[in-house]
mmCIF file of C-alpha atoms and ligand atoms in Angstrom:
data_model
loop_
_atom_site.group_PDB
_atom_site.id
_atom_site.type_symbol
_atom_site.label_atom_id
_atom_site.label_comp_id
_atom_site.label_asym_id
_atom_site.label_seq_id
_atom_site.Cartn_x
_atom_site.Cartn_y
_atom_site.Cartn_z
ATOM 1 C CA MET A 1 48.322 -18.105 -1.283
ATOM 2 C CA LYS A 2 45.074 -17.532 0.590
ATOM 3 C CA LYS A 3 44.998 -15.129 3.536
ATOM 4 C CA ILE A 4 45.705 -16.886 6.813
ATOM 5 C CA SER A 5 45.905 -16.033 10.500
ATOM 6 C CA VAL A 6 48.549 -17.533 12.770
ATOM 7 C CA TYR A 7 48.248 -18.295 16.470
ATOM 8 C CA ARG A 8 51.318 -19.038 18.598
ATOM 9 C CA PRO A 9 50.166 -20.799 21.771
ATOM 10 C CA THR A 10 52.716 -21.686 24.428
ATOM 11 C CA THR A 11 50.886 -24.631 25.991
ATOM 12 C CA ILE A 12 49.115 -27.698 24.622
ATOM 13 C CA GLU A 13 45.934 -26.695 26.469
ATOM 14 C CA GLU A 14 45.925 -23.282 24.785
ATOM 15 C CA ALA A 15 46.532 -24.859 21.365
ATOM 16 C CA ILE A 16 43.615 -27.268 21.847
ATOM 17 C CA GLN A 17 41.340 -24.382 22.869
ATOM 18 C CA ILE A 18 42.201 -22.488 19.682
ATOM 19 C CA LEU A 19 41.716 -25.572 17.512
ATOM 20 C CA SER A 20 38.354 -26.235 19.191
ATOM 21 C CA LEU A 21 37.303 -22.603 18.610
ATOM 22 C CA HIS A 22 37.925 -22.672 14.848
ATOM 23 C CA GLY A 23 36.969 -26.273 14.092
ATOM 24 C CA THR A 24 38.159 -27.658 10.773
ATOM 25 C CA GLU A 25 39.118 -24.133 9.605
ATOM 26 C CA ALA A 26 42.225 -24.442 11.803
ATOM 27 C CA GLY A 27 45.258 -26.687 11.414
ATOM 28 C CA VAL A 28 48.407 -27.458 13.367
ATOM 29 C CA TYR A 29 51.573 -25.853 11.984
ATOM 30 C CA ALA A 30 54.901 -27.467 12.933
ATOM 31 C CA GLY A 31 57.692 -28.009 10.360
ATOM 32 C CA GLY A 32 55.496 -26.639 7.572
ATOM 33 C CA THR A 33 57.053 -28.660 4.746
ATOM 34 C CA ASP A 34 53.686 -30.269 3.953
ATOM 35 C CA LEU A 35 51.239 -27.618 5.182
ATOM 36 C CA LEU A 36 52.762 -24.627 3.393
ATOM 37 C CA ILE A 37 52.646 -26.422 0.046
ATOM 38 C CA ARG A 38 48.986 -27.281 0.654
ATOM 39 C CA LEU A 39 48.314 -23.595 1.326
ATOM 40 C CA LYS A 40 50.301 -22.447 -1.683
ATOM 41 C CA ASN A 41 48.400 -24.791 -3.968
ATOM 42 C CA ARG A 42 45.080 -23.608 -2.477
ATOM 43 C CA LEU A 43 43.889 -27.067 -1.594
ATOM 44 C CA LYS A 44 40.332 -27.201 -0.330
ATOM 45 C CA GLN A 45 41.318 -28.796 2.971
ATOM 46 C CA ALA A 46 44.090 -26.279 3.697
ATOM 47 C CA PRO A 47 43.342 -24.347 6.918
ATOM 48 C CA THR A 48 42.613 -20.635 7.304
ATOM 49 C CA TYR A 49 43.904 -20.456 10.885
ATOM 50 C CA LEU A 50 47.337 -21.903 11.615
ATOM 51 C CA VAL A 51 48.099 -22.987 15.148
ATOM 52 C CA ASP A 52 51.892 -22.796 15.304
ATOM 53 C CA ILE A 53 52.920 -25.230 18.055
ATOM 54 C CA LYS A 54 56.678 -24.620 17.811
ATOM 55 C CA LYS A 55 56.654 -22.364 20.892
ATOM 56 C CA ILE A 56 55.246 -25.149 23.071
ATOM 57 C CA ASN A 57 57.993 -26.540 25.282
ATOM 58 C CA ASN A 58 58.789 -30.203 25.711
ATOM 59 C CA LEU A 59 57.670 -31.533 22.332
ATOM 60 C CA ARG A 60 61.170 -31.853 20.881
ATOM 61 C CA TYR A 61 63.317 -34.582 22.427
ATOM 62 C CA ILE A 62 64.630 -38.112 22.052
ATOM 63 C CA LYS A 63 65.044 -39.809 25.405
ATOM 64 C CA GLU A 64 65.292 -43.242 26.934
ATOM 65 C CA ASP A 65 62.499 -44.194 29.327
ATOM 66 C CA ALA A 66 62.727 -46.191 32.546
ATOM 67 C CA GLN A 67 61.866 -49.468 30.753
ATOM 68 C CA GLY A 68 64.649 -49.073 28.190
ATOM 69 C CA GLY A 69 62.366 -47.894 25.392
ATOM 70 C CA VAL A 70 62.597 -44.505 23.699
ATOM 71 C CA ARG A 71 60.215 -41.536 23.648
ATOM 72 C CA ILE A 72 60.373 -39.056 20.792
ATOM 73 C CA GLY A 73 58.596 -35.706 20.935
ATOM 74 C CA ALA A 74 56.366 -34.967 17.946
ATOM 75 C CA LEU A 75 58.317 -31.786 17.109
ATOM 76 C CA THR A 76 61.626 -33.642 16.874
ATOM 77 C CA LYS A 77 63.222 -32.966 13.497
ATOM 78 C CA LEU A 78 63.826 -35.900 11.194
ATOM 79 C CA ALA A 79 67.468 -34.751 10.973
ATOM 80 C CA GLU A 80 67.773 -35.085 14.754
ATOM 81 C CA MET A 81 66.443 -38.638 14.546
ATOM 82 C CA ALA A 82 68.843 -39.454 11.713
ATOM 83 C CA GLU A 83 71.788 -38.245 13.838
ATOM 84 C CA SER A 84 70.668 -39.717 17.168
ATOM 85 C CA ASP A 85 73.200 -42.115 18.731
ATOM 86 C CA LEU A 86 70.471 -43.441 21.036
ATOM 87 C CA LEU A 87 68.206 -44.375 18.117
ATOM 88 C CA ALA A 88 71.128 -45.766 16.104
ATOM 89 C CA ARG A 89 72.054 -48.038 19.020
ATOM 90 C CA LYS A 90 68.534 -49.230 19.852
ATOM 91 C CA TYR A 91 66.637 -49.091 16.539
ATOM 92 C CA PRO A 92 69.077 -48.843 13.600
ATOM 93 C CA MET A 93 66.294 -49.761 11.151
ATOM 94 C CA LEU A 94 64.325 -46.632 12.141
ATOM 95 C CA VAL A 95 67.373 -44.444 11.538
ATOM 96 C CA GLN A 96 67.888 -46.169 8.180
ATOM 97 C CA ALA A 97 64.254 -45.367 7.241
ATOM 98 C CA VAL A 98 64.444 -41.732 8.384
ATOM 99 C CA LYS A 99 67.645 -41.150 6.413
ATOM 100 C CA MET A 100 65.726 -42.134 3.262
ATOM 101 C CA ILE A 101 63.019 -39.522 3.820
ATOM 102 C CA SER A 102 63.327 -36.621 1.403
ATOM 103 C CA SER A 103 66.541 -34.520 1.302
ATOM 104 C CA PRO A 104 68.900 -33.412 4.128
ATOM 105 C CA GLU A 105 67.551 -29.870 3.797
ATOM 106 C CA LEU A 106 63.933 -30.976 4.234
ATOM 107 C CA ARG A 107 64.840 -33.349 7.092
ATOM 108 C CA ASN A 108 66.156 -30.268 8.919
ATOM 109 C CA ALA A 109 62.695 -28.694 8.707
ATOM 110 C CA SER A 110 60.348 -31.699 8.869
ATOM 111 C CA THR A 111 59.136 -33.096 12.168
ATOM 112 C CA LEU A 112 58.288 -36.674 13.092
ATOM 113 C CA GLY A 113 54.672 -35.684 13.765
ATOM 114 C CA GLY A 114 54.449 -34.020 10.379
ATOM 115 C CA ASP A 115 55.839 -37.053 8.593
ATOM 116 C CA LEU A 116 53.287 -39.338 10.272
ATOM 117 C CA LEU A 117 50.293 -37.081 9.544
ATOM 118 C CA GLN A 118 51.192 -35.654 6.126
ATOM 119 C CA GLU A 119 48.704 -35.301 3.292
ATOM 120 C CA VAL A 120 49.020 -37.603 0.275
ATOM 121 C CA TRP A 121 51.351 -36.515 -2.534
ATOM 122 C CA CYS A 122 49.304 -37.267 -5.650
ATOM 123 C CA GLN A 123 50.537 -34.953 -8.407
ATOM 124 C CA TYR A 124 46.978 -34.030 -9.404
ATOM 125 C CA LEU A 125 46.025 -32.984 -5.884
ATOM 126 C CA ARG A 126 49.274 -31.076 -5.356
ATOM 127 C CA GLY A 127 48.783 -29.423 -8.735
ATOM 128 C CA GLY A 128 45.460 -28.020 -7.514
ATOM 129 C CA TYR A 129 43.214 -30.173 -9.728
ATOM 130 C CA SER A 130 39.593 -30.310 -8.621
ATOM 131 C CA CYS A 131 39.715 -34.032 -7.931
ATOM 132 C CA TRP A 132 37.573 -35.938 -5.493
ATOM 133 C CA ARG A 133 39.952 -35.305 -2.577
ATOM 134 C CA ASN A 134 39.993 -31.613 -3.443
ATOM 135 C CA GLY A 135 36.247 -31.106 -3.544
ATOM 136 C CA GLY A 136 35.560 -32.385 -7.076
ATOM 137 C CA TYR A 137 33.889 -35.486 -8.479
ATOM 138 C CA ILE A 138 36.607 -37.397 -10.284
ATOM 139 C CA CYS A 139 39.889 -39.145 -9.478
ATOM 140 C CA TYR A 140 42.522 -38.218 -12.055
ATOM 141 C CA GLY A 141 44.961 -40.654 -10.474
ATOM 142 C CA ALA A 142 42.693 -43.582 -11.295
ATOM 143 C CA ILE A 143 42.465 -42.682 -14.986
ATOM 144 C CA GLY A 144 45.641 -40.681 -15.666
ATOM 145 C CA ASP A 145 49.334 -41.232 -14.935
ATOM 146 C CA ASN A 146 49.403 -43.449 -11.877
ATOM 147 C CA SER A 147 52.925 -44.822 -12.307
ATOM 148 C CA TYR A 148 54.436 -43.504 -9.074
ATOM 149 C CA TYR A 149 52.248 -42.180 -6.282
ATOM 150 C CA HIS A 150 49.064 -44.255 -6.522
ATOM 151 C CA SER A 151 47.802 -47.398 -4.897
ATOM 152 C CA ALA A 152 48.407 -50.810 -6.428
ATOM 153 C CA MET A 153 46.235 -52.389 -3.730
ATOM 154 C CA GLY A 154 42.925 -50.843 -4.758
ATOM 155 C CA GLY A 155 41.134 -47.811 -3.417
ATOM 156 C CA ARG A 156 37.694 -46.337 -3.134
ATOM 157 C CA LEU A 157 37.275 -42.753 -4.315
ATOM 158 C CA CYS A 158 40.916 -41.702 -3.865
ATOM 159 C CA TYR A 159 43.830 -43.886 -5.053
ATOM 160 C CA ALA A 160 46.737 -41.913 -3.609
ATOM 161 C CA VAL A 161 49.202 -43.865 -1.453
ATOM 162 C CA TYR A 162 50.051 -43.020 2.131
ATOM 163 C CA PRO A 163 53.430 -41.328 1.603
ATOM 164 C CA GLY A 164 55.214 -41.549 4.977
ATOM 165 C CA ASP A 165 58.268 -43.721 5.648
ATOM 166 C CA ALA A 166 58.384 -43.381 9.442
ATOM 167 C CA ALA A 167 55.033 -45.147 9.965
ATOM 168 C CA PRO A 168 55.949 -48.519 8.336
ATOM 169 C CA ALA A 169 59.188 -48.576 10.350
ATOM 170 C CA LEU A 170 57.423 -47.673 13.608
ATOM 171 C CA ILE A 171 54.648 -50.255 13.071
ATOM 172 C CA THR A 172 57.360 -52.888 12.717
ATOM 173 C CA LEU A 173 58.719 -51.767 16.109
ATOM 174 C CA ASP A 174 55.222 -51.932 17.731
ATOM 175 C CA ALA A 175 55.416 -48.206 18.511
ATOM 176 C CA LYS A 176 52.567 -46.194 19.989
ATOM 177 C CA VAL A 177 51.621 -42.525 19.822
ATOM 178 C CA LYS A 178 50.129 -40.128 22.351
ATOM 179 C CA LEU A 179 47.512 -37.568 21.398
ATOM 180 C CA ALA A 180 46.498 -34.591 23.518
ATOM 181 C CA THR A 181 42.707 -34.180 23.316
ATOM 182 C CA PRO A 182 40.196 -31.844 25.016
ATOM 183 C CA SER A 183 39.405 -34.668 27.458
ATOM 184 C CA GLY A 184 43.004 -35.710 28.233
ATOM 185 C CA MET A 185 45.700 -37.882 26.701
ATOM 186 C CA LYS A 186 44.858 -40.742 24.320
ATOM 187 C CA GLU A 187 47.166 -43.583 23.254
ATOM 188 C CA LEU A 188 47.032 -45.457 19.934
ATOM 189 C CA THR A 189 49.317 -47.818 18.090
ATOM 190 C CA VAL A 190 50.911 -46.311 14.982
ATOM 191 C CA GLU A 191 48.889 -48.829 12.973
ATOM 192 C CA GLN A 192 45.680 -47.412 14.511
ATOM 193 C CA LEU A 193 46.884 -43.851 13.864
ATOM 194 C CA VAL A 194 47.121 -44.266 10.067
ATOM 195 C CA PRO A 195 44.420 -46.726 8.931
ATOM 196 C CA GLY A 196 44.092 -45.159 5.473
ATOM 197 C CA ASP A 197 41.520 -42.786 4.028
ATOM 198 C CA MET A 198 38.476 -42.069 6.099
ATOM 199 C CA MET A 199 36.211 -39.123 6.871
ATOM 200 C CA VAL A 200 37.205 -37.456 10.139
ATOM 201 C CA ASP A 201 35.174 -34.381 11.153
ATOM 202 C CA GLY A 202 34.029 -34.037 7.546
ATOM 203 C CA ARG A 203 37.580 -34.167 6.125
ATOM 204 C CA ILE A 204 39.160 -36.961 4.123
ATOM 205 C CA GLN A 205 42.472 -37.954 5.691
ATOM 206 C CA SER A 206 44.801 -40.929 6.093
ATOM 207 C CA HIS A 207 44.972 -40.610 9.888
ATOM 208 C CA VAL A 208 42.447 -40.520 12.717
ATOM 209 C CA VAL A 209 43.564 -37.331 14.498
ATOM 210 C CA ARG A 210 40.527 -35.090 15.063
ATOM 211 C CA PHE A 211 40.523 -31.338 14.395
ATOM 212 C CA ASN A 212 41.147 -30.478 18.066
ATOM 213 C CA GLU A 213 43.701 -33.153 18.897
ATOM 214 C CA ILE A 214 47.504 -32.869 18.776
ATOM 215 C CA LEU A 215 50.037 -35.657 18.326
ATOM 216 C CA THR A 216 52.572 -35.135 21.113
ATOM 217 C CA GLU A 217 54.818 -38.183 21.385
ATOM 218 C CA VAL A 218 55.900 -41.487 19.845
ATOM 219 C CA VAL A 219 56.783 -44.268 22.278
ATOM 220 C CA ILE A 220 58.899 -47.217 21.103
ATOM 221 C CA PRO A 221 59.109 -50.277 23.367
ATOM 222 C CA PRO A 222 62.535 -51.549 24.451
ATOM 223 C CA PRO A 223 64.380 -53.620 21.845
ATOM 224 C CA ARG A 224 64.199 -57.339 22.649
ATOM 225 C CA PRO A 225 67.178 -59.677 22.469
ATOM 226 C CA GLY A 226 67.100 -61.527 19.157
ATOM 227 C CA PHE A 227 65.085 -58.829 17.333
ATOM 228 C CA ARG A 228 66.409 -57.981 13.862
ATOM 229 C CA ALA A 229 64.966 -55.465 11.442
ATOM 230 C CA SER A 230 65.526 -53.924 8.032
ATOM 231 C CA PHE A 231 64.087 -51.132 5.871
ATOM 232 C CA GLU A 232 64.316 -51.064 2.080
ATOM 233 C CA LYS A 233 62.974 -48.406 -0.289
ATOM 234 C CA LEU A 234 62.770 -47.829 -4.032
ATOM 235 C CA ARG A 235 62.008 -44.326 -5.314
ATOM 236 C CA PRO A 236 61.731 -42.703 -8.761
ATOM 237 C CA ARG A 237 64.589 -40.277 -8.068
ATOM 238 C CA GLY A 238 67.438 -41.847 -6.150
ATOM 239 C CA VAL A 239 68.509 -38.871 -4.030
ATOM 240 C CA TRP A 240 65.148 -37.935 -2.580
ATOM 241 C CA ASP A 241 61.610 -38.955 -3.340
ATOM 242 C CA PHE A 242 58.618 -40.795 -1.990
ATOM 243 C CA ALA A 243 58.636 -44.563 -2.121
ATOM 244 C CA MET A 244 57.357 -46.377 -5.161
ATOM 245 C CA ALA A 245 57.604 -49.312 -2.774
ATOM 246 C CA SER A 246 59.233 -49.849 0.599
ATOM 247 C CA THR A 247 59.422 -52.763 3.002
ATOM 248 C CA ALA A 248 59.949 -52.664 6.758
ATOM 249 C CA LEU A 249 60.748 -56.034 8.325
ATOM 250 C CA GLY A 250 61.054 -57.046 11.959
ATOM 251 C CA LEU A 251 61.923 -60.590 12.993
ATOM 252 C CA GLN A 252 62.050 -61.973 16.505
ATOM 253 C CA LEU A 253 64.624 -64.769 16.330
ATOM 254 C CA ARG A 254 65.702 -67.590 18.579
ATOM 255 C CA ASP A 255 68.967 -68.612 16.960
ATOM 256 C CA LYS A 256 67.788 -68.749 13.321
ATOM 257 C CA THR A 257 64.155 -69.670 14.080
ATOM 258 C CA ILE A 258 61.602 -66.910 13.481
ATOM 259 C CA GLU A 259 59.360 -66.701 16.542
ATOM 260 C CA ASP A 260 57.444 -63.602 15.452
ATOM 261 C CA ALA A 261 57.451 -61.314 12.421
ATOM 262 C CA ARG A 262 56.314 -57.901 11.237
ATOM 263 C CA VAL A 263 56.094 -57.189 7.516
ATOM 264 C CA VAL A 264 54.905 -53.718 6.480
ATOM 265 C CA PHE A 265 54.900 -52.398 2.918
ATOM 266 C CA GLY A 266 54.921 -48.681 2.134
ATOM 267 C CA GLY A 267 54.268 -46.759 -1.073
ATOM 268 C CA ILE A 268 51.803 -49.248 -2.550
ATOM 269 C CA SER A 269 48.555 -48.604 -0.671
ATOM 270 C CA GLY A 270 46.520 -45.880 1.008
ATOM 271 C CA LYS A 271 47.962 -46.987 4.341
ATOM 272 C CA PRO A 272 51.131 -48.669 5.602
ATOM 273 C CA PHE A 273 50.217 -52.167 4.444
ATOM 274 C CA ARG A 274 50.862 -54.773 7.108
ATOM 275 C CA GLU A 275 51.057 -58.147 5.354
ATOM 276 C CA ARG A 276 49.883 -60.604 7.984
ATOM 277 C CA SER A 277 49.850 -63.606 5.639
ATOM 278 C CA VAL A 278 53.624 -63.286 5.181
ATOM 279 C CA GLU A 279 54.074 -62.790 8.921
ATOM 280 C CA GLU A 280 52.201 -66.062 9.550
ATOM 281 C CA PHE A 281 54.165 -67.820 6.800
ATOM 282 C CA LEU A 282 57.478 -66.796 8.359
ATOM 283 C CA LYS A 283 56.624 -67.805 11.934
ATOM 284 C CA GLY A 284 58.304 -71.012 13.063
ATOM 285 C CA LYS A 285 60.541 -71.205 9.988
ATOM 286 C CA THR A 286 64.318 -71.033 9.825
ATOM 287 C CA LEU A 287 65.633 -67.742 8.447
ATOM 288 C CA SER A 288 67.637 -68.491 5.309
ATOM 289 C CA ALA A 289 68.236 -67.292 1.757
ATOM 290 C CA GLU A 290 65.917 -70.071 0.582
ATOM 291 C CA LEU A 291 63.083 -68.788 2.796
ATOM 292 C CA ALA A 292 63.706 -65.273 1.475
ATOM 293 C CA GLY A 293 63.020 -66.596 -2.020
ATOM 294 C CA GLN A 294 59.784 -68.333 -0.939
ATOM 295 C CA ALA A 295 58.186 -65.492 1.048
ATOM 296 C CA PRO A 296 57.059 -63.295 -1.905
ATOM 297 C CA SER A 297 54.704 -66.046 -3.124
ATOM 298 C CA GLN A 298 52.654 -65.392 0.023
ATOM 299 C CA ALA A 299 52.649 -61.607 -0.360
ATOM 300 C CA LEU A 300 50.145 -59.104 -1.782
ATOM 301 C CA ARG A 301 47.725 -61.668 -3.194
ATOM 302 C CA ASP A 302 44.958 -59.028 -3.123
ATOM 303 C CA ALA A 303 46.906 -56.618 -5.311
ATOM 304 C CA ALA A 304 44.729 -54.548 -7.652
ATOM 305 C CA PRO A 305 47.129 -52.428 -9.703
ATOM 306 C CA LEU A 306 46.010 -49.514 -11.853
ATOM 307 C CA LYS A 307 46.957 -49.235 -15.526
ATOM 308 C CA TYR A 308 50.561 -48.106 -15.020
ATOM 309 C CA ASN A 309 51.644 -49.281 -11.578
ATOM 310 C CA ALA A 310 51.692 -53.103 -11.512
ATOM 311 C CA THR A 311 55.470 -52.895 -11.262
ATOM 312 C CA LYS A 312 55.094 -51.570 -7.707
ATOM 313 C CA ILE A 313 53.912 -54.986 -6.582
ATOM 314 C CA ASP A 314 57.004 -56.619 -8.139
ATOM 315 C CA MET A 315 59.160 -54.004 -6.435
ATOM 316 C CA ALA A 316 57.578 -54.632 -3.032
ATOM 317 C CA LYS A 317 58.061 -58.384 -3.376
ATOM 318 C CA GLY A 318 61.652 -57.868 -4.482
ATOM 319 C CA LEU A 319 62.298 -55.675 -1.437
ATOM 320 C CA LEU A 320 60.808 -58.372 0.795
ATOM 321 C CA THR A 321 63.268 -60.906 -0.618
ATOM 322 C CA SER A 322 66.269 -58.617 -0.373
ATOM 323 C CA GLY A 323 65.374 -57.571 3.191
ATOM 324 C CA LEU A 324 65.075 -61.197 4.317
ATOM 325 C CA GLU A 325 68.289 -62.122 2.513
ATOM 326 C CA LYS A 326 70.171 -59.361 4.289
ATOM 327 C CA LEU A 327 68.824 -60.415 7.676
ATOM 328 C CA ALA A 328 69.678 -64.052 6.916
ATOM 329 C CA ALA A 329 73.241 -63.109 5.989
ATOM 330 C CA SER A 330 73.885 -60.796 8.942
HETATM 331 S S1 SF4 B 401 44.272 -40.171 -6.267
HETATM 332 FE FE1 SF4 B 401 43.165 -38.934 -4.722
HETATM 333 S S2 SF4 B 401 44.330 -37.066 -4.656
HETATM 334 FE FE2 SF4 B 401 44.866 -38.050 -6.588
HETATM 335 S S3 SF4 B 401 43.445 -37.334 -8.162
HETATM 336 FE FE3 SF4 B 401 42.534 -39.125 -7.259
HETATM 337 S S4 SF4 B 401 41.200 -38.322 -5.628
HETATM 338 FE FE4 SF4 B 401 42.681 -36.721 -6.118
#
């Protein structure tokens, strides 16, 4: 592992000052389950200066706000979310999604902020290959084994999928995030937070957080009467793994009529893939098993699978059907 220096600030302001001082050589260190592996594998974008934010107070909580929504601190452990009675009562689909992230042991270490902002999990990148994302000139995922962790919806230079499960669930709930920046707090939707690969401060990343910004909080609006949601996930290894495909659904119902819909696929694209054509198709229709069977024909029409991963598109469509069927039957 390369030599690193660790800072332990006690305030957000101090952490931002340190990040600003070292530029892209520094990185935020929270749960460490993603960052430490990047360091161990000597990835080009791994930082030299770690800014350990665990000593900063008030970033680890799950609490109800005055409007009936819920605020979750970025340092909240995934295990704490999985065991939260408040979340289970208000957003059971989010708890369902979090319980499918990794293993119980890793959920005890991983934070919500870390899950949202994690690096992609392409086996070539994690194996230290000099691929395009790691400072080289070739994408091994595009030409090698792309069965599991690569996009079936196209890509540009990198074909790795966005690996997080919390983001698709939170987009379905219309959640927002707060970022501390040198010029004050900034608010984005979760969809804006993770738009897929782009260059930010000279680094390729799936999210838009700049080198001197810190994700502090996720804000979920109050659940509305008649809102129903589900999360489904298929993974190579049943106990713990990243999604080969996942589907987060949110339906706003009046009796059985769908007034509004959110459909977000995970594991198939470089970003949580919000499928607006299915959302439009569902609006105004009556939720039923028959509709569940019709919806996949509207989904993922722009799919562009690689040599070995076309099955991911079938999986995603199958999850869409099963999610709608479950909501129709409940
Ligand atoms: S998919 Fe991305 S991370 Fe994987 S080999 Fe290609 S460029 Fe590297």
